[in-house]
Coordinates of C-alpha atoms and ligand atoms in Angstrom, one line a residue:
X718 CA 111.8 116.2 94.4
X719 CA 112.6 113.5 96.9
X720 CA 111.3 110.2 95.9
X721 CA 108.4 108.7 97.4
X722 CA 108.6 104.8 97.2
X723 CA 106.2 102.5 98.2
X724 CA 106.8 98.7 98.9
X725 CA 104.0 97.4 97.5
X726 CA 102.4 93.4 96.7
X727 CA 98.6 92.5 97.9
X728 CA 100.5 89.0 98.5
X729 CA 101.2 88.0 101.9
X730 CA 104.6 87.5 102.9
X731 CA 107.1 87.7 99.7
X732 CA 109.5 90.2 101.4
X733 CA 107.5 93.8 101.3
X734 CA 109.1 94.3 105.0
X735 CA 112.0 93.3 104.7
X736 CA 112.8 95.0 101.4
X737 CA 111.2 98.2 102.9
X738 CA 113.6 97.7 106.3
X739 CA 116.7 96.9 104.3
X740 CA 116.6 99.4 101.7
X741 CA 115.3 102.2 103.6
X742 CA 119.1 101.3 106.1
X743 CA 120.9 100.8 103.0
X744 CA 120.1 104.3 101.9
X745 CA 121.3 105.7 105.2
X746 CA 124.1 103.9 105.4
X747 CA 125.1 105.5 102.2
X748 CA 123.9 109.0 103.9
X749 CA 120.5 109.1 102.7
X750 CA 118.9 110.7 105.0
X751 CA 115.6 108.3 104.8
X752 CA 111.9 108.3 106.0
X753 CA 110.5 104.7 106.4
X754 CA 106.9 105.1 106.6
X755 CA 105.0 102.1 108.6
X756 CA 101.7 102.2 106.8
X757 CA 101.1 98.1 108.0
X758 CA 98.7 97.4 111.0
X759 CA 101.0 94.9 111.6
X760 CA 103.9 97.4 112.1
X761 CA 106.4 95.1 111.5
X762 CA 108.8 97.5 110.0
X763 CA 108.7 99.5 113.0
X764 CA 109.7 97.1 115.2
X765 CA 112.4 96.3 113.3
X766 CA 113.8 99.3 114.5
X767 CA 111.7 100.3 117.9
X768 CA 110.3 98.8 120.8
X769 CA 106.2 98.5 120.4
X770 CA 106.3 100.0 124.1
X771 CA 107.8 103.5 122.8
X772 CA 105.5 103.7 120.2
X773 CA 103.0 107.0 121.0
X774 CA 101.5 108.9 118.4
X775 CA 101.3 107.0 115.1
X776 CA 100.3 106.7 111.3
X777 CA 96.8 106.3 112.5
X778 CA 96.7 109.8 114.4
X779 CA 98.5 111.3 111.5
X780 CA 95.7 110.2 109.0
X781 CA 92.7 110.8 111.3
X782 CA 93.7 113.8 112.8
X783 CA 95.1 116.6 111.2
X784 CA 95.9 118.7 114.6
X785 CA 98.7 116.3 114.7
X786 CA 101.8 116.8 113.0
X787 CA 104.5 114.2 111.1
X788 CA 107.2 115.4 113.5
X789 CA 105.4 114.5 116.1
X790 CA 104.7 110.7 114.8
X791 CA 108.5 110.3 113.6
X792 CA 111.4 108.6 115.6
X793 CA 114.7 108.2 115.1
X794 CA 116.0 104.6 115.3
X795 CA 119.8 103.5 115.7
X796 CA 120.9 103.7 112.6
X797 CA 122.0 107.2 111.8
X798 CA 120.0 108.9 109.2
X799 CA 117.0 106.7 109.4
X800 CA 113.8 107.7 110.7
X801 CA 110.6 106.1 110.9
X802 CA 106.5 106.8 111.0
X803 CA 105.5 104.0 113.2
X804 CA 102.6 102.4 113.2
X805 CA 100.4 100.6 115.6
X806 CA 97.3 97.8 114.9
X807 CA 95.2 100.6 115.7
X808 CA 95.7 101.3 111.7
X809 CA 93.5 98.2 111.0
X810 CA 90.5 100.7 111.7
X811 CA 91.6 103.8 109.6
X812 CA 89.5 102.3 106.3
X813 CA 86.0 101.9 108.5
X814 CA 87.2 105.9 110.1
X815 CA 87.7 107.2 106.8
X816 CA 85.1 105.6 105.0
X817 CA 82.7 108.9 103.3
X818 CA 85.3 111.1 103.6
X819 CA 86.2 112.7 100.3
X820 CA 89.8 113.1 100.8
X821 CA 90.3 109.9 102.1
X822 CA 92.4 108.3 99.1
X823 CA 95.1 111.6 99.8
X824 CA 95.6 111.7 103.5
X825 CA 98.8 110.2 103.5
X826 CA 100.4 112.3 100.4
X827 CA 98.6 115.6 101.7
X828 CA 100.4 114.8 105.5
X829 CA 104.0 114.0 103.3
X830 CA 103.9 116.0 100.7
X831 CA 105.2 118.9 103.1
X832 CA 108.0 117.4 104.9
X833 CA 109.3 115.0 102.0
X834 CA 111.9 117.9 101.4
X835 CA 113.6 117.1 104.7
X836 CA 114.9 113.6 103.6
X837 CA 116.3 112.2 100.3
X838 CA 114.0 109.4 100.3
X839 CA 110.5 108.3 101.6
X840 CA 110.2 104.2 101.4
X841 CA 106.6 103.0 102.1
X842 CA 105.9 99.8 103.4
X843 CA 102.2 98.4 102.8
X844 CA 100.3 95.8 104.1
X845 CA 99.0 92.9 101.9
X846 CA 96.1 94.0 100.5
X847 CA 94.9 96.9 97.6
X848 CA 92.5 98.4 99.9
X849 CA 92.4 102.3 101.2
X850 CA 96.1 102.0 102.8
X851 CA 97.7 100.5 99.9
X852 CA 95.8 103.3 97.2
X853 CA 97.2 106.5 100.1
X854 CA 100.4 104.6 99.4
X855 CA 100.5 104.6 95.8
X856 CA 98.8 108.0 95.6
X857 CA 101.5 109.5 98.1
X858 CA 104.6 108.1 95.7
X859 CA 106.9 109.0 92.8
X860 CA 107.8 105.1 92.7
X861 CA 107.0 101.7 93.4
X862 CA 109.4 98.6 94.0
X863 CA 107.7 95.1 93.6
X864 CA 108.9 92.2 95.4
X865 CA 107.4 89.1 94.4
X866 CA 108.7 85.6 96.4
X867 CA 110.3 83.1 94.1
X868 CA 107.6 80.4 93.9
X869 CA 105.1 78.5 92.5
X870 CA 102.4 81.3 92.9
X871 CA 104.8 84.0 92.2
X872 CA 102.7 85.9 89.5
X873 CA 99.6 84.9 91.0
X874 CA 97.7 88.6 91.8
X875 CA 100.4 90.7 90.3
X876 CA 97.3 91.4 87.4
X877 CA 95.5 92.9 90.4
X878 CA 98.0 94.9 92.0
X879 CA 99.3 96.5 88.3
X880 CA 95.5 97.2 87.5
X881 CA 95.0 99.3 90.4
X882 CA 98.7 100.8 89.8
X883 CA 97.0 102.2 86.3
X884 CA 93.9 103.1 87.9
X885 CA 95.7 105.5 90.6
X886 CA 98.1 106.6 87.6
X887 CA 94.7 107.9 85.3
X888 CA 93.5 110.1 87.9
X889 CA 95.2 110.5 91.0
X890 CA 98.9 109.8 90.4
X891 CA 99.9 110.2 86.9
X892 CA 103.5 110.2 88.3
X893 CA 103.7 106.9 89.6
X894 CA 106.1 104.5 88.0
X895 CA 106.9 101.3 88.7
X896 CA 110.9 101.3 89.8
X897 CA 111.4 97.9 89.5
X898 CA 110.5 94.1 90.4
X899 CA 112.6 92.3 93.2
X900 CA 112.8 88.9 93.0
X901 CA 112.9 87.8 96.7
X902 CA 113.1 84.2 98.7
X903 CA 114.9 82.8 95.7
X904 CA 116.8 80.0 96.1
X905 CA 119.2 79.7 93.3
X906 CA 119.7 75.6 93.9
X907 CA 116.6 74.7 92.5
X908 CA 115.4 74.2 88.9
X909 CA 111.9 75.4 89.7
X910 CA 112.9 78.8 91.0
X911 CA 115.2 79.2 87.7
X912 CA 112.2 78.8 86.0
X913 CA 109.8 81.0 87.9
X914 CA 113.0 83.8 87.5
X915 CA 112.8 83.5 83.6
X916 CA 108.7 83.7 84.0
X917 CA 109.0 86.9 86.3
X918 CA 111.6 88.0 83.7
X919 CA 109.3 87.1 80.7
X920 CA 106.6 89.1 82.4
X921 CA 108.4 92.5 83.6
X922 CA 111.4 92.5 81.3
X923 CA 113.9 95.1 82.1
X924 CA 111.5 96.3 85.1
X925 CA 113.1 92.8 86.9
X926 CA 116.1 94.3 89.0
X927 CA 119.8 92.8 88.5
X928 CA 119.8 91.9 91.9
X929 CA 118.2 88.7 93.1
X930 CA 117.6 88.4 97.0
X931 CA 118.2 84.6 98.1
X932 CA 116.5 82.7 101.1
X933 CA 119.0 83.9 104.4
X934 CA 118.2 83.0 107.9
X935 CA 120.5 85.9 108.5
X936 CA 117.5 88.4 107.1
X937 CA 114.3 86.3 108.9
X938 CA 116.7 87.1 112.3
X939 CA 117.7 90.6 111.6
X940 CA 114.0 92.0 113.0
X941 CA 114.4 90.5 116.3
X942 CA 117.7 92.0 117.0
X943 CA 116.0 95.4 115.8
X944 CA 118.9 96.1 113.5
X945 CA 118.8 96.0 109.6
X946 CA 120.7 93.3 108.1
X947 CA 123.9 95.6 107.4
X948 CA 124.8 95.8 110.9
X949 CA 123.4 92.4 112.0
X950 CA 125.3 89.9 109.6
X951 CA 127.6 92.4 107.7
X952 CA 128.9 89.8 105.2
X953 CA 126.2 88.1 104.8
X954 CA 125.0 87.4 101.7
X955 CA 122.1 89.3 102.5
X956 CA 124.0 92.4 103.3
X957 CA 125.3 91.9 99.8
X958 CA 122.5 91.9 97.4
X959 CA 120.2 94.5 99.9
X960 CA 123.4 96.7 99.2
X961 CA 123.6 96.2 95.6
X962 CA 119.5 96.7 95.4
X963 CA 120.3 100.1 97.3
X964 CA 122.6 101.2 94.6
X965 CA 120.1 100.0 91.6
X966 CA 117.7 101.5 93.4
X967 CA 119.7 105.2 93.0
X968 CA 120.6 104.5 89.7
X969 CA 116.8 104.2 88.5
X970 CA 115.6 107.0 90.5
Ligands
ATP1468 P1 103.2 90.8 105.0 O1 102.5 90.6 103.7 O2 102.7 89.9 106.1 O3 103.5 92.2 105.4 P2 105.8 90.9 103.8 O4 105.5 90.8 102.3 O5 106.2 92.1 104.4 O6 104.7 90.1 104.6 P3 108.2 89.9 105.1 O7 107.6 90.1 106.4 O8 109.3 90.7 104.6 O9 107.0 89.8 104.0 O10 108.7 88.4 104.9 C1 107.9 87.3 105.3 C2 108.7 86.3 106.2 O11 109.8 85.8 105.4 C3 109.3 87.0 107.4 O12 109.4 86.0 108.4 C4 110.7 87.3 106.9 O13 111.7 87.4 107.9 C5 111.0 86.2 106.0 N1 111.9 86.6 104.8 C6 111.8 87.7 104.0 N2 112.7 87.7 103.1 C7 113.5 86.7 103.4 C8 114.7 86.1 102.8 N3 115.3 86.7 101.7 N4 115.2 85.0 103.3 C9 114.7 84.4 104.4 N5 113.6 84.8 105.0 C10 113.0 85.9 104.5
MG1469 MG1 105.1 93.3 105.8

């Protein structure tokens, strides 16, 4: 079964998109052929990879309408291999649409479910928060990679998001299994984010992946010049530990 992986922290910016972005081009560059699905309002993984302006049909019509199909939301992007769901802000409204409809925790797994076959992975971006979205993303996958910023705060809310992880694995998704914990923003220089490594380590032992992603301007660029970081700054140091993530990634699968 191709692995559905979601991309998922209720915390605000601690690398969700570009972890989703870079592995999902990692894999493809490998010859995955990969499914990034944009299940943010803020569809910032899409346009990573596409302009907002050829952006029709999106995640939103795929989950409110089932006359529409998933190869009719999907585009290809430049990098060979990779394909992506896009999404629009028009998502921000699905909850409110969806709200009283029985079904609505499996509209995302019941729309990939039959086309997940096609690629060798899915990789699910979410937006910050454990509402509807985030549960059709954890319901919909086989796996779930954590990335949690190397701060202060780091831990803060992780409680949360692994409570609802159990509550989706009782009933809904007794598959679901956490792939691993990315430690992301790190910068190694400092004594602080040694110690908030050891805590994150201390917390999610051998669930913690080898590879550590450091602070890079080279990845907070990458977006604008709608190209993963592989092609954007090949040697970057970026390039190197999203590439070694790819490959721990496979392994764990
Ligand atoms: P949101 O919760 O809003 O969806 P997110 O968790 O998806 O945020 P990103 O968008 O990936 O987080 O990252 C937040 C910001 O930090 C972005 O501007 C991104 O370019 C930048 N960023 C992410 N990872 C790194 C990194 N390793 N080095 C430098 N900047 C980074
Ligand atoms: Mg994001």
């Amino acid at each position: 079964m191709t692995p559905v992986i979601a991309v998922a922290n209720q915390k605000g910016g601690v690398g969700k998109t570009t972890t989703a972005i870079n592995v999902a081009a990692g894999l493809s560059l490998l010859g995955k052929r990969v499914l990034l699905v944009d299940l943010d309002p803020q569809a910032n993984s899409s346009i990573s990879f596409i302009d907002a302006s050829s952006i029709g049909l999106s995640i939103y019509d795929l989950l409110t309408d089932s006359s529409i199909t998933v190869s009719e939301c999907t585009l290809a992007t430049s990098v060979d291999g990779l394909f992506v769901l896009p999404s629009r802000i028009s998502l921000a409204k699905v909850e409110a649409k969806l709200i009283g409809e029985f079904d609505a925790p499996f509209r995302l797994k019941d729309r990939i479910d039959p086309v997940r076959h096609n690629y060798d992975f899915v990789i699910v971006d979410t937006p910050p928060t454990l509402g509807l979205i985030t549960v059709n993303a954890l319901v919909a996958s086989s796996h779930l990679i954590i990335p949690i910023q190397s701060s202060y705060f780091a831990l803060e809310g992780t409680e949360d998001l692994l409570e609802t992880v159990e509550k989706v694995k009782q009933r809904p998704n007794p598959n679901l299994q956490v792939l691993g914990v990315v430690i992301t923003l790190h910068d190694k220089r400092t004594t602080l984010a040694r110690d908030i490594y050891r805590q994150i380590c201390g917390v999610f032992g051998d669930k913690v992946f080898d590879t550590v992603i450091s602070k890079s301007v080279r990845l907070e660029e990458s977006p604008a010049y709608k190209e993963p970081i592989f092609t954007f700054a090949p040697t970057s140091t970026g390039a190197n530990e999203y590439a070694k993530l790819c490959q721990e990634v496979i392994a764990r699968v």
